[in-house]
mmCIF file of C-alpha atoms in Angstrom:
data_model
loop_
_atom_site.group_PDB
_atom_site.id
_atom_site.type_symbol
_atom_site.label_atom_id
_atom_site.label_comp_id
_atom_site.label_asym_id
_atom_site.label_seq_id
_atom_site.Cartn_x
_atom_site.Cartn_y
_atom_site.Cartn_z
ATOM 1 C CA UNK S 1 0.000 0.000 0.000
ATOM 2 C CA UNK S 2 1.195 3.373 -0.643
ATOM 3 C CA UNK S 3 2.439 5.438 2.036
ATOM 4 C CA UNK S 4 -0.081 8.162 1.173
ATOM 5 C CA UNK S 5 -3.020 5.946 0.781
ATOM 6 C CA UNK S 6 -2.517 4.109 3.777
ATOM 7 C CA UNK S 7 -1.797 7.525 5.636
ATOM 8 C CA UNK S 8 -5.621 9.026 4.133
ATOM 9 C CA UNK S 9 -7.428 5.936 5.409
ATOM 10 C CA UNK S 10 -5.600 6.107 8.363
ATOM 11 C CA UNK S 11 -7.024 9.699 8.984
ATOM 12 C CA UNK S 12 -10.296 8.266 7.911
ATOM 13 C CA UNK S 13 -10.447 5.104 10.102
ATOM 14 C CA UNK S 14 -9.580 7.868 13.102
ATOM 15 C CA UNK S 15 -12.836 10.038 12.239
ATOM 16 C CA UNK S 16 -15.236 7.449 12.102
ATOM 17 C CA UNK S 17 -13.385 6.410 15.681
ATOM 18 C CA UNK S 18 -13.706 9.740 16.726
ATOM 19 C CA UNK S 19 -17.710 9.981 15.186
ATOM 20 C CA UNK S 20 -18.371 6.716 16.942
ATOM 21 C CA UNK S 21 -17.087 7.328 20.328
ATOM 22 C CA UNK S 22 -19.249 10.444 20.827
ATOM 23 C CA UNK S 23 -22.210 9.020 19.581
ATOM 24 C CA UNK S 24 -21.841 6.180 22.673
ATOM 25 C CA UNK S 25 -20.983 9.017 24.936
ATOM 26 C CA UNK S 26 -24.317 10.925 24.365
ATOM 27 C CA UNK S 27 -26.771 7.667 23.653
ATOM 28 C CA UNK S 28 -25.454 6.403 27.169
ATOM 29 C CA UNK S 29 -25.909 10.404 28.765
ATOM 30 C CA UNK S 30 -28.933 11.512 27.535
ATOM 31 C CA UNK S 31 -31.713 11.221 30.316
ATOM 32 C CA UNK S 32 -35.464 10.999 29.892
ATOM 33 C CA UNK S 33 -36.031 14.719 29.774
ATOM 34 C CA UNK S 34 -33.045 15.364 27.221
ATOM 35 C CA UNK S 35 -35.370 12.752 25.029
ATOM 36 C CA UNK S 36 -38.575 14.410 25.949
ATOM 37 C CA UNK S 37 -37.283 17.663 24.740
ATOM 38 C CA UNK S 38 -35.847 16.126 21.643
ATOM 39 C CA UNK S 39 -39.053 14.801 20.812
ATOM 40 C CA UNK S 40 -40.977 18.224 20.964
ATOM 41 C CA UNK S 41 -42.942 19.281 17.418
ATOM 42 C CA UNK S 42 -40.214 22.132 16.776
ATOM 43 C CA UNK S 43 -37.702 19.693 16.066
ATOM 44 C CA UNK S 44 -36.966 18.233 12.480
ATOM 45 C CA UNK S 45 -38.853 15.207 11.747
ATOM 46 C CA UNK S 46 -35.261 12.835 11.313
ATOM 47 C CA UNK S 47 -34.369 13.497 14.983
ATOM 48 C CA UNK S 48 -37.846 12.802 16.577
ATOM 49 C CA UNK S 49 -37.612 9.422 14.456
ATOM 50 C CA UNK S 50 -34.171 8.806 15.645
ATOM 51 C CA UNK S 51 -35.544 9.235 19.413
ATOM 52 C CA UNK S 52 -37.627 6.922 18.798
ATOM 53 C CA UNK S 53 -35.609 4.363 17.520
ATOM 54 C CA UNK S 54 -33.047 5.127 20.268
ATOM 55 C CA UNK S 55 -35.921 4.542 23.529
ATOM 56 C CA UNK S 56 -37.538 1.492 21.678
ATOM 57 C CA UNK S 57 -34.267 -0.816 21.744
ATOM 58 C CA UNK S 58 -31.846 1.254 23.826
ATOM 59 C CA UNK S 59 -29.654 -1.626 24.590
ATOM 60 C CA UNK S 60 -29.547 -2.279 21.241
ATOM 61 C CA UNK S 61 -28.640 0.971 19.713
ATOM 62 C CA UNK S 62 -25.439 1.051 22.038
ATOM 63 C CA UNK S 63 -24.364 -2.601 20.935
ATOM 64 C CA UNK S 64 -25.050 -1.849 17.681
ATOM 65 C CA UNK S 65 -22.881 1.280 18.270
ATOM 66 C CA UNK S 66 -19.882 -0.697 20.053
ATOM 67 C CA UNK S 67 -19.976 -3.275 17.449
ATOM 68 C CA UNK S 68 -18.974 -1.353 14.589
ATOM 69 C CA UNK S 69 -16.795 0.928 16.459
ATOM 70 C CA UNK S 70 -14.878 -2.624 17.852
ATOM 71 C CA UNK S 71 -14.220 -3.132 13.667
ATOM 72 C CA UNK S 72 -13.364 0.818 13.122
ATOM 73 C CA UNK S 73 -10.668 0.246 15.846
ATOM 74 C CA UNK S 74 -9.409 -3.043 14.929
ATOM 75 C CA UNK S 75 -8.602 -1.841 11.359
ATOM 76 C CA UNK S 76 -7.442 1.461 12.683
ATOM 77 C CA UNK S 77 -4.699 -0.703 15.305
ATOM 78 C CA UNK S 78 -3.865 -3.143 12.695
ATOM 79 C CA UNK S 79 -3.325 0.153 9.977
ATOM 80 C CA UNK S 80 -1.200 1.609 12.359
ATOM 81 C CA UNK S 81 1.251 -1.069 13.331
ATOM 82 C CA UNK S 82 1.347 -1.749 9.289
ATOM 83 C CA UNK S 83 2.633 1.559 8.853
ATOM 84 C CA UNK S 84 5.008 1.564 12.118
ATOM 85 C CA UNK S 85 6.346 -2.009 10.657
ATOM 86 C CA UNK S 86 6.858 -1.210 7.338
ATOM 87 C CA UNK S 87 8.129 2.449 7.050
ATOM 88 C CA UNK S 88 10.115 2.963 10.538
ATOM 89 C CA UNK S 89 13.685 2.094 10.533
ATOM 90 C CA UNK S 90 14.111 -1.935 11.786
ATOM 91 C CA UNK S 91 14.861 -1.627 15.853
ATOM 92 C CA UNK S 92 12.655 -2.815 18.252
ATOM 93 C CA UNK S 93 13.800 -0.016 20.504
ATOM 94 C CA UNK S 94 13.014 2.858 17.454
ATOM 95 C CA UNK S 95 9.325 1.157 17.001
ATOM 96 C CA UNK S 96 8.152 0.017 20.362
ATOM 97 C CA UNK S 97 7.766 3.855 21.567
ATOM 98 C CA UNK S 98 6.324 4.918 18.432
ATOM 99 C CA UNK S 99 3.665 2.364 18.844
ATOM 100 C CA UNK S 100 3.188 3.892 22.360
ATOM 101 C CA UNK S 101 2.827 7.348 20.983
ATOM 102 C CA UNK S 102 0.061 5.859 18.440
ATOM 103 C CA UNK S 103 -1.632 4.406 20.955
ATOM 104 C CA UNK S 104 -1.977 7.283 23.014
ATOM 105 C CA UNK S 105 -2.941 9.447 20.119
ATOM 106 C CA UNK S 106 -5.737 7.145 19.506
ATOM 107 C CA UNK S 107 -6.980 7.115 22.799
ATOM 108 C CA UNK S 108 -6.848 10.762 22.924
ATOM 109 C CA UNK S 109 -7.911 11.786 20.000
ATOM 110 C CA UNK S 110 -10.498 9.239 18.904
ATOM 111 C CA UNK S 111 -12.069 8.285 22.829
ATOM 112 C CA UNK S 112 -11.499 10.587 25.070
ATOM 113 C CA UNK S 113 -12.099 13.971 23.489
ATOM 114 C CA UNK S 114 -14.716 13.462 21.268
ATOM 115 C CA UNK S 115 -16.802 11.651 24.389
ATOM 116 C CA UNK S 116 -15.566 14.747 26.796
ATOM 117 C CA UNK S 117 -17.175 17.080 23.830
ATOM 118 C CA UNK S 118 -20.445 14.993 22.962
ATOM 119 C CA UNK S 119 -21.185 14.796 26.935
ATOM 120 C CA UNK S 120 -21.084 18.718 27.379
ATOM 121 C CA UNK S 121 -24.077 19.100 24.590
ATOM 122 C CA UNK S 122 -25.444 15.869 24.416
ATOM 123 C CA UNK S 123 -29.022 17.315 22.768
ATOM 124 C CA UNK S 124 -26.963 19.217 19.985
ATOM 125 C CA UNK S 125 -24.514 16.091 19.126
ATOM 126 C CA UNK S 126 -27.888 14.049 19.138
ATOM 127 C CA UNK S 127 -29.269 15.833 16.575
ATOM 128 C CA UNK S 128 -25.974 15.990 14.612
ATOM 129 C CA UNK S 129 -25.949 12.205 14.809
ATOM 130 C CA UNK S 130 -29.672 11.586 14.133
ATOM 131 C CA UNK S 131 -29.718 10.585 10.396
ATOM 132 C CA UNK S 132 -27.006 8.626 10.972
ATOM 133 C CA UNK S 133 -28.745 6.167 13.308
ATOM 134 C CA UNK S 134 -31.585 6.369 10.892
ATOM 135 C CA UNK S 135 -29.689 5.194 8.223
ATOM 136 C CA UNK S 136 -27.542 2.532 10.561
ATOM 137 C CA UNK S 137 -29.714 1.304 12.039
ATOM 138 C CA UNK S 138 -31.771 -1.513 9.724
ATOM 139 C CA UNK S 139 -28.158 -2.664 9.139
ATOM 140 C CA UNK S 140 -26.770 -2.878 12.259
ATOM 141 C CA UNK S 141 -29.764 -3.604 14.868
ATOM 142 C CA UNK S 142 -30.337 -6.717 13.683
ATOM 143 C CA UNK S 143 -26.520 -8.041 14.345
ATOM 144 C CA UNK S 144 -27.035 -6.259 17.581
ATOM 145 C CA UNK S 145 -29.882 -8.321 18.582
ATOM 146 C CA UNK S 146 -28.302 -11.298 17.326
ATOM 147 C CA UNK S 147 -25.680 -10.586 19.146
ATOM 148 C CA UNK S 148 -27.744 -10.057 22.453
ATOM 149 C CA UNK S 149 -29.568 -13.664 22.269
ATOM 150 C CA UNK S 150 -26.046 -15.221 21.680
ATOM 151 C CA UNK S 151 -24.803 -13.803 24.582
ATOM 152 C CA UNK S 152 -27.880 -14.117 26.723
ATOM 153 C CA UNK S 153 -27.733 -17.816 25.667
ATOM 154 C CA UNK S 154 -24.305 -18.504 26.579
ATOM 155 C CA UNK S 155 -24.450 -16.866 30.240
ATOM 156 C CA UNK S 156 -27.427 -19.435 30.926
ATOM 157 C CA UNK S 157 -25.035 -22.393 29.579
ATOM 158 C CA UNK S 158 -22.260 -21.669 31.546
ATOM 159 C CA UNK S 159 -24.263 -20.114 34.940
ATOM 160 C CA UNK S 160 -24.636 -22.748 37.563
ATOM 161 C CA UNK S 161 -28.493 -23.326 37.884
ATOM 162 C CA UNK S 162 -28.745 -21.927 41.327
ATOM 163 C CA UNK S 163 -27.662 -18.182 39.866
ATOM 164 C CA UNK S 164 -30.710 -18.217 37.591
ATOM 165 C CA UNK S 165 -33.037 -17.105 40.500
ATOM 166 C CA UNK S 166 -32.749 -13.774 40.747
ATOM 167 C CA UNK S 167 -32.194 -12.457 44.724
ATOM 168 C CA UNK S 168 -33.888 -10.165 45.997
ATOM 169 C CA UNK S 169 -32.128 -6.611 46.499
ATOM 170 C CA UNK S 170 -32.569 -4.964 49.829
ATOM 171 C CA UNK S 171 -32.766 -0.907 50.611
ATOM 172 C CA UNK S 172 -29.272 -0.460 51.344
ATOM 173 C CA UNK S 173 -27.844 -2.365 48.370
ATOM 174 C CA UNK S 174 -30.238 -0.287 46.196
ATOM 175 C CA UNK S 175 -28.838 3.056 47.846
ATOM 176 C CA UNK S 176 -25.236 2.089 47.264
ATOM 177 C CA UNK S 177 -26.317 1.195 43.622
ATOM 178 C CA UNK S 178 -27.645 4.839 43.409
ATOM 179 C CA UNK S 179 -24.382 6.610 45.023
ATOM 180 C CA UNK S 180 -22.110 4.901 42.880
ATOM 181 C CA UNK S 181 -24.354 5.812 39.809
ATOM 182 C CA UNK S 182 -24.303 9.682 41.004
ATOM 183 C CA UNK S 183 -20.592 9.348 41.593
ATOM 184 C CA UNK S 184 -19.672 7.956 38.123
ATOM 185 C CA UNK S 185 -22.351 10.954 36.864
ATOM 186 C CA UNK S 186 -24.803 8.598 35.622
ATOM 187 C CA UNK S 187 -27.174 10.521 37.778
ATOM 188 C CA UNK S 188 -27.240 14.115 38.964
ATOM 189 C CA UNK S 189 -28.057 14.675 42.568
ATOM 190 C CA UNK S 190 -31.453 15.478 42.333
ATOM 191 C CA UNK S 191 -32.223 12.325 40.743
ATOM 192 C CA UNK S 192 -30.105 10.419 42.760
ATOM 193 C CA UNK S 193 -32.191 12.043 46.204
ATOM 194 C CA UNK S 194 -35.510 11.038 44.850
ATOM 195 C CA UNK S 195 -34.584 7.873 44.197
ATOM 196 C CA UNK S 196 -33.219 7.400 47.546
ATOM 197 C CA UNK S 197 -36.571 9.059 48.974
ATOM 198 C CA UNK S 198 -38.427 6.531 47.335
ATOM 199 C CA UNK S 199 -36.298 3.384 48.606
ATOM 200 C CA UNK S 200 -36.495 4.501 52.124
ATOM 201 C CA UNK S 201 -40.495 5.415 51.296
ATOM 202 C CA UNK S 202 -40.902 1.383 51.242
ATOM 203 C CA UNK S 203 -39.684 0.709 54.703
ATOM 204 C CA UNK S 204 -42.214 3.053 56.255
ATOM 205 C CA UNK S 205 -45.487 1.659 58.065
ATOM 206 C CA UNK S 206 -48.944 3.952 58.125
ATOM 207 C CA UNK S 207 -47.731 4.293 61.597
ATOM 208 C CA UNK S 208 -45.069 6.381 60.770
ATOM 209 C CA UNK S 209 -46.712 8.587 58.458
ATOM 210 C CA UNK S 210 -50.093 9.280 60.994
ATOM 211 C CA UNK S 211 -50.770 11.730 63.534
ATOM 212 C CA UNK S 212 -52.193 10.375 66.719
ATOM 213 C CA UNK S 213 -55.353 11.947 67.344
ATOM 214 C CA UNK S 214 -54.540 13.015 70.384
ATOM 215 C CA UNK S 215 -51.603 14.989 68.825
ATOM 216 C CA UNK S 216 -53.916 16.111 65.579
ATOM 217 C CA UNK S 217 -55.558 19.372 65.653
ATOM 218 C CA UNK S 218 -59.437 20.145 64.769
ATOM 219 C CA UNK S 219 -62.205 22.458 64.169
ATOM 220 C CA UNK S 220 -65.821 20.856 65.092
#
């Protein structure tokens, strides 16, 4: 391959990365008000479809999104030790730190900065992103739900019998489950209280919630 050519689809390869990376960033931030809001009747007609696609099979979407982005980065690894291989000077010691260097690049450049940018404005990079889950999406949903009953057939082959009935969670585990969502920023605090409101709502009797009547005060 040409040094050029390989050099342009290298580029390439790192856009759709890049592309990729933000769209999982904002399909996995956007909360149920960000949808409601992008569902309103003063928004184009491609992005309300695309939020509906998006809440039908949610799961789905974001499989669908990590599948192709698995292939993007596999090509984009594989192009990029090609290119270290074939053009650098032989010596392990010249190539192993430019395949560090790569590898950083393509973590920075391709994860981490287009998923820091897509989760500041996750509404506007929706809606930048919204014909292209339209058109992606009779391709790659059904591999994605393939995908989902393989795995979800597998774990029950090789999970012992007595993990298949689910235990019960109690109010505590269900709080920690909500503080480690709010620290990881899955939820904001206000969510994250009136969840925990609710949790401790279901260890409460009438008895706590009653005035005695001697304690109550009337007008006859």
């Amino acid at each position: 391959m040409h040094p050029i050519s390989a050099v342009a689809l290298l580029l390439a390869l790192g856009v759709v990365s890049a592309l990729l990376s933000a769209l999982e960033a904002v399909i996995t931030s956007l909360r149920e008000h960000h949808f409601e809001s992008l569902s309103g009747d003063d928004e184009p007609g491609h992005v309300r479809d695309a939020v509906s696609v998006v809440r039908q099979e949610p799961q789905t979407q974001l499989l669908g999104i990590l599948l192709v982005s698995a292939v993007v980065n596999l090509g984009l690894v594989v192009l990029c030790l090609y290119l270290i291989s074939t053009y650098l000077p032989a010596g392990g010691l010249q190539k192993l730190p430019a395949a560090v260097v790569a590898f950083g690049a393509m973590v920075l450049l391709a994860d981490v900065i287009p998923k820091s940018v897509a989760v500041t404005r996750p509404k506007l990079t929706f809606r930048q992103f919204a014909r292209v889950i339209l058109v992606a999406q009779p391709v790659v949903a059904p591999i994605a739900r393939w995908l989902v009953r393989a795995s979800d057939w597998a774990v029950d082959r090789i999970t012992p019998a007595r993990m298949h009935k689910r235990q019960l969670v109690e109010g505590d585990e269900l709080e920690t489950w909500v503080e480690m969502r709010r620290d990881l920023g899955t939820l904001d605090d206000e969510e994250s209280e009136i969840i925990q409101e609710i949790i401790r709502l279901g260890s409460k009797t009438a008895k706590d919630c009653m005035t005695p009547r001697v304690d109550a005060f009337t007008i006859r």
